[in-house]
Tab-separated table of C-alpha atoms in Angstrom:
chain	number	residue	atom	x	y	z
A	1	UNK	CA	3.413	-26.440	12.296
A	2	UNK	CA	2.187	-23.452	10.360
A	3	UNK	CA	-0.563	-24.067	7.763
A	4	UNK	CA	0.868	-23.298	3.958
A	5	UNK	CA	-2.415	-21.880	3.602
A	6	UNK	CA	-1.408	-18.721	6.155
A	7	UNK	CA	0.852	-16.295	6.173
A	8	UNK	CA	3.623	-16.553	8.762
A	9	UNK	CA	4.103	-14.142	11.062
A	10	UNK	CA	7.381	-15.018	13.098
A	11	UNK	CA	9.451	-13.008	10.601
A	12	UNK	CA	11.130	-9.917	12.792
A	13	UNK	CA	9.878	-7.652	9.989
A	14	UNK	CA	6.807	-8.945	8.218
A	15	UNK	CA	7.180	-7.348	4.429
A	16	UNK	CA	6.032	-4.021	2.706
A	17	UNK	CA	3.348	-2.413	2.768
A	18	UNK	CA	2.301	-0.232	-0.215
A	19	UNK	CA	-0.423	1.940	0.543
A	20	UNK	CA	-2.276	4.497	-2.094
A	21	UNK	CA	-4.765	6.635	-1.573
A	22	UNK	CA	-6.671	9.119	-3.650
A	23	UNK	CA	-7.952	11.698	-2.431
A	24	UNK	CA	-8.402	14.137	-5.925
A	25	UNK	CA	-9.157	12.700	-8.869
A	26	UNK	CA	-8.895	14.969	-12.136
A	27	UNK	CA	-9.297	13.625	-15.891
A	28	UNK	CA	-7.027	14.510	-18.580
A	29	UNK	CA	-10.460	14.875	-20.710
A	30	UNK	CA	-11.399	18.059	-17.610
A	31	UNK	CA	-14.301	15.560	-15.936
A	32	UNK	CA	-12.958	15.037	-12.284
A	33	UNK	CA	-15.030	13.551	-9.747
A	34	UNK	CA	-15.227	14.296	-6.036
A	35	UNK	CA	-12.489	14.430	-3.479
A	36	UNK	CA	-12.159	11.780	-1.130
A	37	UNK	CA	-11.568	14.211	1.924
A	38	UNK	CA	-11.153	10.954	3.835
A	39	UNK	CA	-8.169	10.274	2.187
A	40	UNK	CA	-4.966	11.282	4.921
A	41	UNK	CA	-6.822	9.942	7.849
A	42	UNK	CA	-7.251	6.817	5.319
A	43	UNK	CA	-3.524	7.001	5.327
A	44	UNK	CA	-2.729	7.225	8.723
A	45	UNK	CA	-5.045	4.290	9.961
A	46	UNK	CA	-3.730	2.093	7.155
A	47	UNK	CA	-0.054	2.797	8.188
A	48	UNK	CA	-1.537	2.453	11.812
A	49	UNK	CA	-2.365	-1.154	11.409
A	50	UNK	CA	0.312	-2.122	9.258
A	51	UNK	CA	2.866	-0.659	11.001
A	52	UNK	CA	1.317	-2.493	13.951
A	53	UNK	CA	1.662	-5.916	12.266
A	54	UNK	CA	5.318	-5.222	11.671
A	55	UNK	CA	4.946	-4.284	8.117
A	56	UNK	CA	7.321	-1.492	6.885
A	57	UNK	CA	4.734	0.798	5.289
A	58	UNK	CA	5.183	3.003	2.335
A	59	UNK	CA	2.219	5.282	1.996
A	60	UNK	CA	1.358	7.208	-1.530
A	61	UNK	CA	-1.045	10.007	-2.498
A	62	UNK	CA	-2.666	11.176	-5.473
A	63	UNK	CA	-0.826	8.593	-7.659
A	64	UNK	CA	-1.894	8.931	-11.909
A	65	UNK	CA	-1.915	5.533	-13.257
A	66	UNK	CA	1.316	5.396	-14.813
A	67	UNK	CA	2.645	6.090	-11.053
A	68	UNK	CA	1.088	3.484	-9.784
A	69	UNK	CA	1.827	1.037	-11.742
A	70	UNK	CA	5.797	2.349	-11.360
A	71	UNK	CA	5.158	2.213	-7.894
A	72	UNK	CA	3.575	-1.836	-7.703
A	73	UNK	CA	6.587	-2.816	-10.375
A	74	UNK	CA	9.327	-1.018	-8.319
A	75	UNK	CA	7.888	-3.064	-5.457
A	76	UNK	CA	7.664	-6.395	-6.949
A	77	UNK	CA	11.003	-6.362	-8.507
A	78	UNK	CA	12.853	-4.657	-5.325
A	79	UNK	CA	11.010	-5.542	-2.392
A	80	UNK	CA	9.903	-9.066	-3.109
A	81	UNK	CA	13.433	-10.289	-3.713
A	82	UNK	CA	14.150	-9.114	0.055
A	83	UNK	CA	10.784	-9.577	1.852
A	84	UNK	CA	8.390	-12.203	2.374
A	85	UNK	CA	5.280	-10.188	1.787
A	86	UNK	CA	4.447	-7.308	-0.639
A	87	UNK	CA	0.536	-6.142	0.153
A	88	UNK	CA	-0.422	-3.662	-2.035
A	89	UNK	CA	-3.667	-1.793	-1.175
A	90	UNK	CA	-4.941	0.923	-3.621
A	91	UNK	CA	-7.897	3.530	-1.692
């Protein structure tokens, strides 16, 4: 019998994955910090090892804040309905 405690991993497709990554990050007041030139292999390894665990991954770059946060309530009120696991990771 599984624990309630873990996550159960018999399902045929696991859930979602939401990935974002930043690689550039520019200010609307002109400060900007610096790149993250890490970023796409950051992506692939993520999408790697989700895609491994059976997740189906959806990978975004560069996201403002207003994107992400369409992006994490898109995927709570569609995916979550249809899935038995949303993870949401923000790089």
């Amino acid at each position: 019998m599984l624990d309630p405690t873990e996550y159960d991993f018999r399902h045929d497709v696991r859930g979602i994955a939401v990935v974002i990554s930043n690689e550039n990050f520019n200010f609307e007041c002109g400060s900007s910090i610096e790149s993250r030139e890490y970023a796409k292999e950051e992506l692939r390894k993520m999408n790697e090892m989700f895609s491994g665990l059976g997740f189906i991954v959806m990978l975004f770059k560069d996201l403002k804040a207003q994107q992400m946060e369409e992006v994490i309530k898109t995927g709570i009120n569609t995916f979550l309905v249809s899935w038995y696991c949303l993870l949401l990771d923000s790089l």
